[in-house]
Amino acid sequence: MSHLLDTSGLPDELIPYSGKLSPRFYEVREKVIKFIQEDIIPAQAIYKQQQAQLLKTVDHPTKCPEPPIVNELRAVAKSRGLFNFFLPEVGRISVLEYSPIAELLGMFGLANVAMNCAAPDTGNMEVLAKYGTPEQKEKWLTPLLAGDIRSAFAMTEPGVASSDATNISTKFEYDAATDEYVVNGHKWYISGAIRPECKVFITLGKTRFDGPVHTQQSMLIVPRDAPGVQILRPLAVFGHEHDHAEIIFDNVRVPASNLLLGEGKGFEIAQGRLGPGRIHHCMRTIGAAELALASIIHRANTRRAFGKVLSQKDTIRQTIAEARIEITKNRQLCYLAACMADEKGFKAARNYIAMIKVSAPRMALKVVDDAIQVHGAHGISQDSRLAEMYMNLRTLRVADGPDIVHLNTIAKTELSKPPSFEGAIVSGTNDNIAKYGKYKHVEGTLMAPNGQYLSKM
């Protein structure tokens, strides 16, 4: 893992892309690595100590405020020119160039927060920067960019299959008498909504329930302290409560000026928001997999069982080798998706982003699972980070769209391609079917005649 923090050269996987890397990338990568080495790593123990003290002051862990060291690190990140680095106008680097840096942020989560590059704020800031009015930007984007507040993205609902965004059922009703929208809905697993620093929700709902399905959704800015916003409870992941909230919006009134872009534009905004967010998640996930592999190597070199150091056993070596192969494959797929986004845009890169969104969390989850096996009981204890990593990575296979949604995206692209002559040759034909003609009565229903596609008939 130390090679990723080496500024004297490029990691091997980046060498094929060296022609696409600007001088700015090398400058920024060195800055981030120095920030991690000089400020983040020494601060990690302080963060834990301060958090332990703050937890004693609240009645539930989700209400624990940020340790003071976080704001100190934010100030350092600002002084180093690394704050809000995810924004293109701040980072001034491509999606490809951001990839290996985001991987480092996945390895060092405190750096991610200190640089103001943590979800869901990043996606919300991108939405406000791209679609917000000057007034909306001044009220909400400015404090978010300053790190003074946090935010949440309120989309998922418990009563409908929210993986299909057209099912979202929260109502936005316009009241002409007061020039306000009245919000009624039920959301859950709204990440970050409980933390004390969260002050605003970017909320997806519907301003109409008829007409074209992709023009019914709209997005509203809803202050967390608006009357009628009821946070019902923190929601658990594998039995452990986190700052994911279940929320009721009961006749919540917000000014009509809080509407983003316009009525019927919610689906468009959501798709624009999720594209970059998904690939950023995958970049950070690869960093998590590197951490898990590093833990396997550490354990294998420090434990003996059945007469041998673990690192001398073939099964352990196989685990290490397969983890490295899978991490390298996924890193290259992530770079490919990033290149497509750079050169053709996020819409054109959709298929590759779907691939990496499925593949990277699966890969990282397998590496972490193998790491737990190598560590034994220690791997699932509170003394190891592996159990928490497993929990977070398993959640990611549902967040921002479950695997099956992305697999369907990939499959649709493949199935939309024209019939393949080569595919027909490899598939082969039983000539006796045509010779004896016993299936004429089901041609076009149960079987396709003359190599045609039933799906095209």
mmCIF file of C-alpha atoms in Angstrom, residues 87-317:
data_model
loop_
_atom_site.group_PDB
_atom_site.id
_atom_site.type_symbol
_atom_site.label_atom_id
_atom_site.label_comp_id
_atom_site.label_asym_id
_atom_site.label_seq_id
_atom_site.Cartn_x
_atom_site.Cartn_y
_atom_site.Cartn_z
ATOM 1 C CA LEU A 87 -15.250 20.481 -7.775
ATOM 2 C CA PRO A 88 -13.647 20.751 -11.240
ATOM 3 C CA GLU A 89 -13.196 24.510 -10.900
ATOM 4 C CA VAL A 90 -11.325 23.992 -7.619
ATOM 5 C CA GLY A 91 -9.331 20.840 -8.353
ATOM 6 C CA ARG A 92 -8.811 21.767 -12.027
ATOM 7 C CA ILE A 93 -8.171 18.131 -12.861
ATOM 8 C CA SER A 94 -10.001 15.567 -14.978
ATOM 9 C CA VAL A 95 -12.177 12.710 -13.742
ATOM 10 C CA LEU A 96 -9.316 10.328 -14.548
ATOM 11 C CA GLU A 97 -6.880 12.445 -12.540
ATOM 12 C CA TYR A 98 -9.279 12.587 -9.601
ATOM 13 C CA SER A 99 -9.545 8.771 -9.537
ATOM 14 C CA PRO A 100 -6.235 7.880 -7.818
ATOM 15 C CA ILE A 101 -6.649 10.833 -5.451
ATOM 16 C CA ALA A 102 -10.175 9.737 -4.467
ATOM 17 C CA GLU A 103 -8.709 6.287 -3.853
ATOM 18 C CA LEU A 104 -6.414 7.837 -1.239
ATOM 19 C CA LEU A 105 -9.440 9.551 0.320
ATOM 20 C CA GLY A 106 -11.098 6.129 0.544
ATOM 21 C CA MET A 107 -8.093 4.890 2.472
ATOM 22 C CA PHE A 108 -7.993 7.921 4.764
ATOM 23 C CA GLY A 109 -11.596 8.930 5.478
ATOM 24 C CA LEU A 110 -10.519 11.782 7.738
ATOM 25 C CA ALA A 111 -8.796 13.402 4.749
ATOM 26 C CA ASN A 112 -12.015 13.044 2.758
ATOM 27 C CA VAL A 113 -13.962 14.981 5.400
ATOM 28 C CA ALA A 114 -11.190 17.531 6.009
ATOM 29 C CA MET A 115 -11.018 18.326 2.280
ATOM 30 C CA ASN A 116 -14.832 18.708 2.173
ATOM 31 C CA CYS A 117 -15.050 15.869 -0.344
ATOM 32 C CA ALA A 118 -17.458 13.610 1.566
ATOM 33 C CA ALA A 119 -20.836 12.381 0.332
ATOM 34 C CA PRO A 120 -23.644 13.321 0.360
ATOM 35 C CA ASP A 121 -22.416 16.921 0.521
ATOM 36 C CA THR A 122 -20.362 16.609 -2.660
ATOM 37 C CA GLY A 123 -23.369 15.646 -4.784
ATOM 38 C CA ASN A 124 -25.547 18.310 -3.164
ATOM 39 C CA MET A 125 -22.936 20.998 -3.727
ATOM 40 C CA GLU A 126 -22.610 19.923 -7.365
ATOM 41 C CA VAL A 127 -26.400 20.197 -7.756
ATOM 42 C CA LEU A 128 -26.521 23.663 -6.176
ATOM 43 C CA ALA A 129 -23.500 24.847 -8.180
ATOM 44 C CA LYS A 130 -24.997 23.626 -11.467
ATOM 45 C CA TYR A 131 -28.714 24.258 -10.998
ATOM 46 C CA GLY A 132 -29.088 26.668 -8.075
ATOM 47 C CA THR A 133 -30.214 30.292 -8.370
ATOM 48 C CA PRO A 134 -27.923 33.040 -7.027
ATOM 49 C CA GLU A 135 -30.123 33.259 -3.916
ATOM 50 C CA GLN A 136 -30.053 29.476 -3.354
ATOM 51 C CA LYS A 137 -26.280 29.443 -3.770
ATOM 52 C CA GLU A 138 -25.778 32.281 -1.316
ATOM 53 C CA LYS A 139 -27.991 30.717 1.350
ATOM 54 C CA TRP A 140 -26.941 27.068 1.073
ATOM 55 C CA LEU A 141 -24.006 26.518 -1.274
ATOM 56 C CA THR A 142 -21.740 29.122 0.331
ATOM 57 C CA PRO A 143 -21.879 27.616 3.858
ATOM 58 C CA LEU A 144 -21.556 24.098 2.412
ATOM 59 C CA LEU A 145 -18.466 25.104 0.464
ATOM 60 C CA ALA A 146 -17.069 26.701 3.614
ATOM 61 C CA GLY A 147 -17.613 23.490 5.592
ATOM 62 C CA ASP A 148 -19.812 25.382 8.057
ATOM 63 C CA ILE A 149 -22.797 23.034 7.586
ATOM 64 C CA ARG A 150 -23.523 19.545 6.249
ATOM 65 C CA SER A 151 -26.456 18.311 4.147
ATOM 66 C CA ALA A 152 -28.421 15.223 3.136
ATOM 67 C CA PHE A 153 -30.068 13.915 -0.040
ATOM 68 C CA ALA A 154 -33.652 12.813 0.653
ATOM 69 C CA MET A 155 -34.704 10.374 -2.046
ATOM 70 C CA THR A 156 -35.278 6.801 -0.813
ATOM 71 C CA GLU A 157 -38.735 5.848 0.496
ATOM 72 C CA PRO A 158 -39.846 2.785 2.510
ATOM 73 C CA GLY A 159 -43.287 2.353 0.932
ATOM 74 C CA VAL A 160 -42.222 1.974 -2.713
ATOM 75 C CA ALA A 161 -39.368 0.371 -4.653
ATOM 76 C CA SER A 162 -37.089 3.401 -4.679
ATOM 77 C CA SER A 163 -34.491 1.785 -6.940
ATOM 78 C CA ASP A 164 -36.957 2.905 -9.643
ATOM 79 C CA ALA A 165 -36.901 6.675 -9.172
ATOM 80 C CA THR A 166 -40.202 7.018 -11.037
ATOM 81 C CA ASN A 167 -41.871 5.384 -8.010
ATOM 82 C CA ILE A 168 -40.949 8.200 -5.615
ATOM 83 C CA SER A 169 -44.242 9.298 -4.054
ATOM 84 C CA THR A 170 -43.474 12.335 -1.878
ATOM 85 C CA LYS A 171 -45.900 15.112 -2.872
ATOM 86 C CA PHE A 172 -44.917 18.694 -3.650
ATOM 87 C CA GLU A 173 -48.174 20.690 -3.890
ATOM 88 C CA TYR A 174 -47.993 24.316 -4.943
ATOM 89 C CA ASP A 175 -50.015 26.779 -2.859
ATOM 90 C CA ALA A 176 -50.577 29.824 -5.043
ATOM 91 C CA ALA A 177 -51.998 31.829 -2.141
ATOM 92 C CA THR A 178 -48.686 31.791 -0.265
ATOM 93 C CA ASP A 179 -46.306 31.028 -3.164
ATOM 94 C CA GLU A 180 -45.089 27.951 -1.301
ATOM 95 C CA TYR A 181 -44.756 24.225 -1.862
ATOM 96 C CA VAL A 182 -46.354 21.928 0.713
ATOM 97 C CA VAL A 183 -44.316 18.750 1.163
ATOM 98 C CA ASN A 184 -45.843 15.482 2.345
ATOM 99 C CA GLY A 185 -43.813 12.296 2.265
ATOM 100 C CA HIS A 186 -41.968 9.537 4.054
ATOM 101 C CA LYS A 187 -38.242 8.980 3.510
ATOM 102 C CA TRP A 188 -35.722 6.612 4.989
ATOM 103 C CA TYR A 189 -32.021 5.767 4.934
ATOM 104 C CA ILE A 190 -31.293 9.443 4.415
ATOM 105 C CA SER A 191 -27.565 9.440 5.109
ATOM 106 C CA GLY A 192 -26.184 12.148 7.360
ATOM 107 C CA ALA A 193 -29.585 13.587 8.229
ATOM 108 C CA ILE A 194 -29.256 12.997 11.981
ATOM 109 C CA ARG A 195 -25.806 14.492 12.514
ATOM 110 C CA PRO A 196 -26.008 17.859 14.308
ATOM 111 C CA GLU A 197 -24.146 19.620 11.495
ATOM 112 C CA CYS A 198 -26.818 18.715 8.891
ATOM 113 C CA LYS A 199 -28.955 21.783 8.148
ATOM 114 C CA VAL A 200 -30.595 21.135 4.772
ATOM 115 C CA PHE A 201 -32.086 18.382 2.609
ATOM 116 C CA ILE A 202 -32.089 18.247 -1.185
ATOM 117 C CA THR A 203 -35.415 16.433 -1.530
ATOM 118 C CA LEU A 204 -36.841 14.477 -4.471
ATOM 119 C CA GLY A 205 -40.615 14.368 -4.848
ATOM 120 C CA LYS A 206 -43.365 14.814 -7.405
ATOM 121 C CA THR A 207 -45.147 17.968 -8.477
ATOM 122 C CA ARG A 208 -47.501 15.873 -10.596
ATOM 123 C CA PHE A 209 -48.587 12.230 -10.759
ATOM 124 C CA ASP A 210 -49.682 12.135 -14.394
ATOM 125 C CA GLY A 211 -48.050 12.721 -17.759
ATOM 126 C CA PRO A 212 -44.659 11.381 -18.889
ATOM 127 C CA VAL A 213 -43.111 9.462 -15.985
ATOM 128 C CA HIS A 214 -39.726 11.185 -16.188
ATOM 129 C CA THR A 215 -41.180 14.683 -15.975
ATOM 130 C CA GLN A 216 -43.244 14.198 -12.817
ATOM 131 C CA GLN A 217 -40.323 14.545 -10.374
ATOM 132 C CA SER A 218 -38.979 17.795 -8.962
ATOM 133 C CA MET A 219 -36.371 18.754 -6.380
ATOM 134 C CA LEU A 220 -36.820 21.114 -3.461
ATOM 135 C CA ILE A 221 -34.436 22.539 -0.910
ATOM 136 C CA VAL A 222 -35.952 21.754 2.502
ATOM 137 C CA PRO A 223 -34.345 23.165 5.658
ATOM 138 C CA ARG A 224 -33.891 20.493 8.313
ATOM 139 C CA ASP A 225 -35.520 22.713 10.952
ATOM 140 C CA ALA A 226 -38.617 23.504 8.853
ATOM 141 C CA PRO A 227 -41.875 22.918 10.811
ATOM 142 C CA GLY A 228 -43.279 19.485 9.968
ATOM 143 C CA VAL A 229 -39.918 17.767 9.416
ATOM 144 C CA GLN A 230 -39.939 14.839 11.838
ATOM 145 C CA ILE A 231 -36.885 12.628 12.199
ATOM 146 C CA LEU A 232 -38.466 9.422 13.451
ATOM 147 C CA ARG A 233 -35.379 7.369 14.275
ATOM 148 C CA PRO A 234 -31.826 6.512 13.316
ATOM 149 C CA LEU A 235 -31.752 3.450 11.080
ATOM 150 C CA ALA A 236 -29.494 0.483 11.641
ATOM 151 C CA VAL A 237 -27.119 -1.333 9.299
ATOM 152 C CA PHE A 238 -26.603 -4.940 10.387
ATOM 153 C CA GLY A 239 -28.096 -4.064 13.756
ATOM 154 C CA HIS A 240 -25.898 -1.028 14.451
ATOM 155 C CA GLU A 241 -27.626 2.364 14.347
ATOM 156 C CA HIS A 242 -26.003 5.001 12.166
ATOM 157 C CA ASP A 243 -26.836 8.542 11.071
ATOM 158 C CA HIS A 244 -29.180 7.260 8.357
ATOM 159 C CA ALA A 245 -32.575 8.747 9.218
ATOM 160 C CA GLU A 246 -36.202 7.830 8.743
ATOM 161 C CA ILE A 247 -38.070 11.093 8.165
ATOM 162 C CA ILE A 248 -41.685 12.223 7.875
ATOM 163 C CA PHE A 249 -42.481 15.409 5.962
ATOM 164 C CA ASP A 250 -45.884 16.462 7.305
ATOM 165 C CA ASN A 251 -47.297 19.535 5.560
ATOM 166 C CA VAL A 252 -43.832 21.088 5.411
ATOM 167 C CA ARG A 253 -44.001 24.508 3.777
ATOM 168 C CA VAL A 254 -41.052 25.918 1.860
ATOM 169 C CA PRO A 255 -40.907 28.975 -0.415
ATOM 170 C CA ALA A 256 -41.482 28.274 -4.101
ATOM 171 C CA SER A 257 -38.081 29.842 -4.658
ATOM 172 C CA ASN A 258 -36.585 26.681 -3.096
ATOM 173 C CA LEU A 259 -37.459 24.709 -6.242
ATOM 174 C CA LEU A 260 -34.373 23.602 -8.161
ATOM 175 C CA LEU A 261 -34.279 24.284 -11.923
ATOM 176 C CA GLY A 262 -38.062 23.983 -12.379
ATOM 177 C CA GLU A 263 -40.999 21.619 -12.055
ATOM 178 C CA GLY A 264 -40.462 18.273 -13.729
ATOM 179 C CA LYS A 265 -36.673 18.548 -13.693
ATOM 180 C CA GLY A 266 -36.041 16.283 -10.688
ATOM 181 C CA PHE A 267 -35.211 13.131 -12.626
ATOM 182 C CA GLU A 268 -32.796 15.036 -14.835
ATOM 183 C CA ILE A 269 -31.030 16.528 -11.801
ATOM 184 C CA ALA A 270 -30.925 13.167 -10.006
ATOM 185 C CA GLN A 271 -29.274 11.429 -12.947
ATOM 186 C CA GLY A 272 -26.739 14.240 -13.274
ATOM 187 C CA ARG A 273 -26.000 14.012 -9.568
ATOM 188 C CA LEU A 274 -25.651 10.249 -9.364
ATOM 189 C CA GLY A 275 -23.235 9.809 -12.306
ATOM 190 C CA PRO A 276 -20.218 11.504 -10.710
ATOM 191 C CA GLY A 277 -21.220 10.276 -7.245
ATOM 192 C CA ARG A 278 -21.229 6.630 -8.304
ATOM 193 C CA ILE A 279 -17.768 6.735 -9.832
ATOM 194 C CA HIS A 280 -16.393 8.641 -6.822
ATOM 195 C CA HIS A 281 -17.787 5.918 -4.512
ATOM 196 C CA CYS A 282 -16.015 3.281 -6.607
ATOM 197 C CA MET A 283 -12.700 5.133 -6.501
ATOM 198 C CA ARG A 284 -12.868 5.297 -2.717
ATOM 199 C CA THR A 285 -13.935 1.643 -2.576
ATOM 200 C CA ILE A 286 -10.728 0.578 -4.307
ATOM 201 C CA GLY A 287 -8.845 2.443 -1.568
ATOM 202 C CA ALA A 288 -10.755 0.427 1.039
ATOM 203 C CA ALA A 289 -9.784 -2.802 -0.728
ATOM 204 C CA GLU A 290 -6.130 -1.762 -0.583
ATOM 205 C CA LEU A 291 -6.469 -1.295 3.181
ATOM 206 C CA ALA A 292 -7.975 -4.761 3.554
ATOM 207 C CA LEU A 293 -5.180 -6.345 1.505
ATOM 208 C CA ALA A 294 -2.597 -4.503 3.612
ATOM 209 C CA SER A 295 -4.226 -5.962 6.729
ATOM 210 C CA ILE A 296 -3.998 -9.491 5.286
ATOM 211 C CA ILE A 297 -0.290 -9.040 4.587
ATOM 212 C CA HIS A 298 0.308 -7.661 8.072
ATOM 213 C CA ARG A 299 -1.529 -10.531 9.736
ATOM 214 C CA ALA A 300 0.131 -13.139 7.529
ATOM 215 C CA ASN A 301 3.569 -11.870 8.484
ATOM 216 C CA THR A 302 2.894 -11.669 12.227
ATOM 217 C CA ARG A 303 1.107 -14.952 13.005
ATOM 218 C CA ARG A 304 2.204 -18.596 13.043
ATOM 219 C CA ALA A 305 -0.140 -21.568 12.820
ATOM 220 C CA PHE A 306 0.440 -25.317 12.361
ATOM 221 C CA GLY A 307 4.193 -24.902 12.279
ATOM 222 C CA LYS A 308 4.482 -22.088 9.726
ATOM 223 C CA VAL A 309 4.218 -18.336 9.524
ATOM 224 C CA LEU A 310 0.909 -17.692 7.737
ATOM 225 C CA SER A 311 2.648 -15.925 4.838
ATOM 226 C CA GLN A 312 4.411 -19.205 3.987
ATOM 227 C CA LYS A 313 1.149 -21.101 3.490
ATOM 228 C CA ASP A 314 -0.100 -21.608 -0.060
ATOM 229 C CA THR A 315 -3.731 -20.831 0.775
ATOM 230 C CA ILE A 316 -2.778 -17.456 2.266
ATOM 231 C CA ARG A 317 -0.553 -16.672 -0.716
#
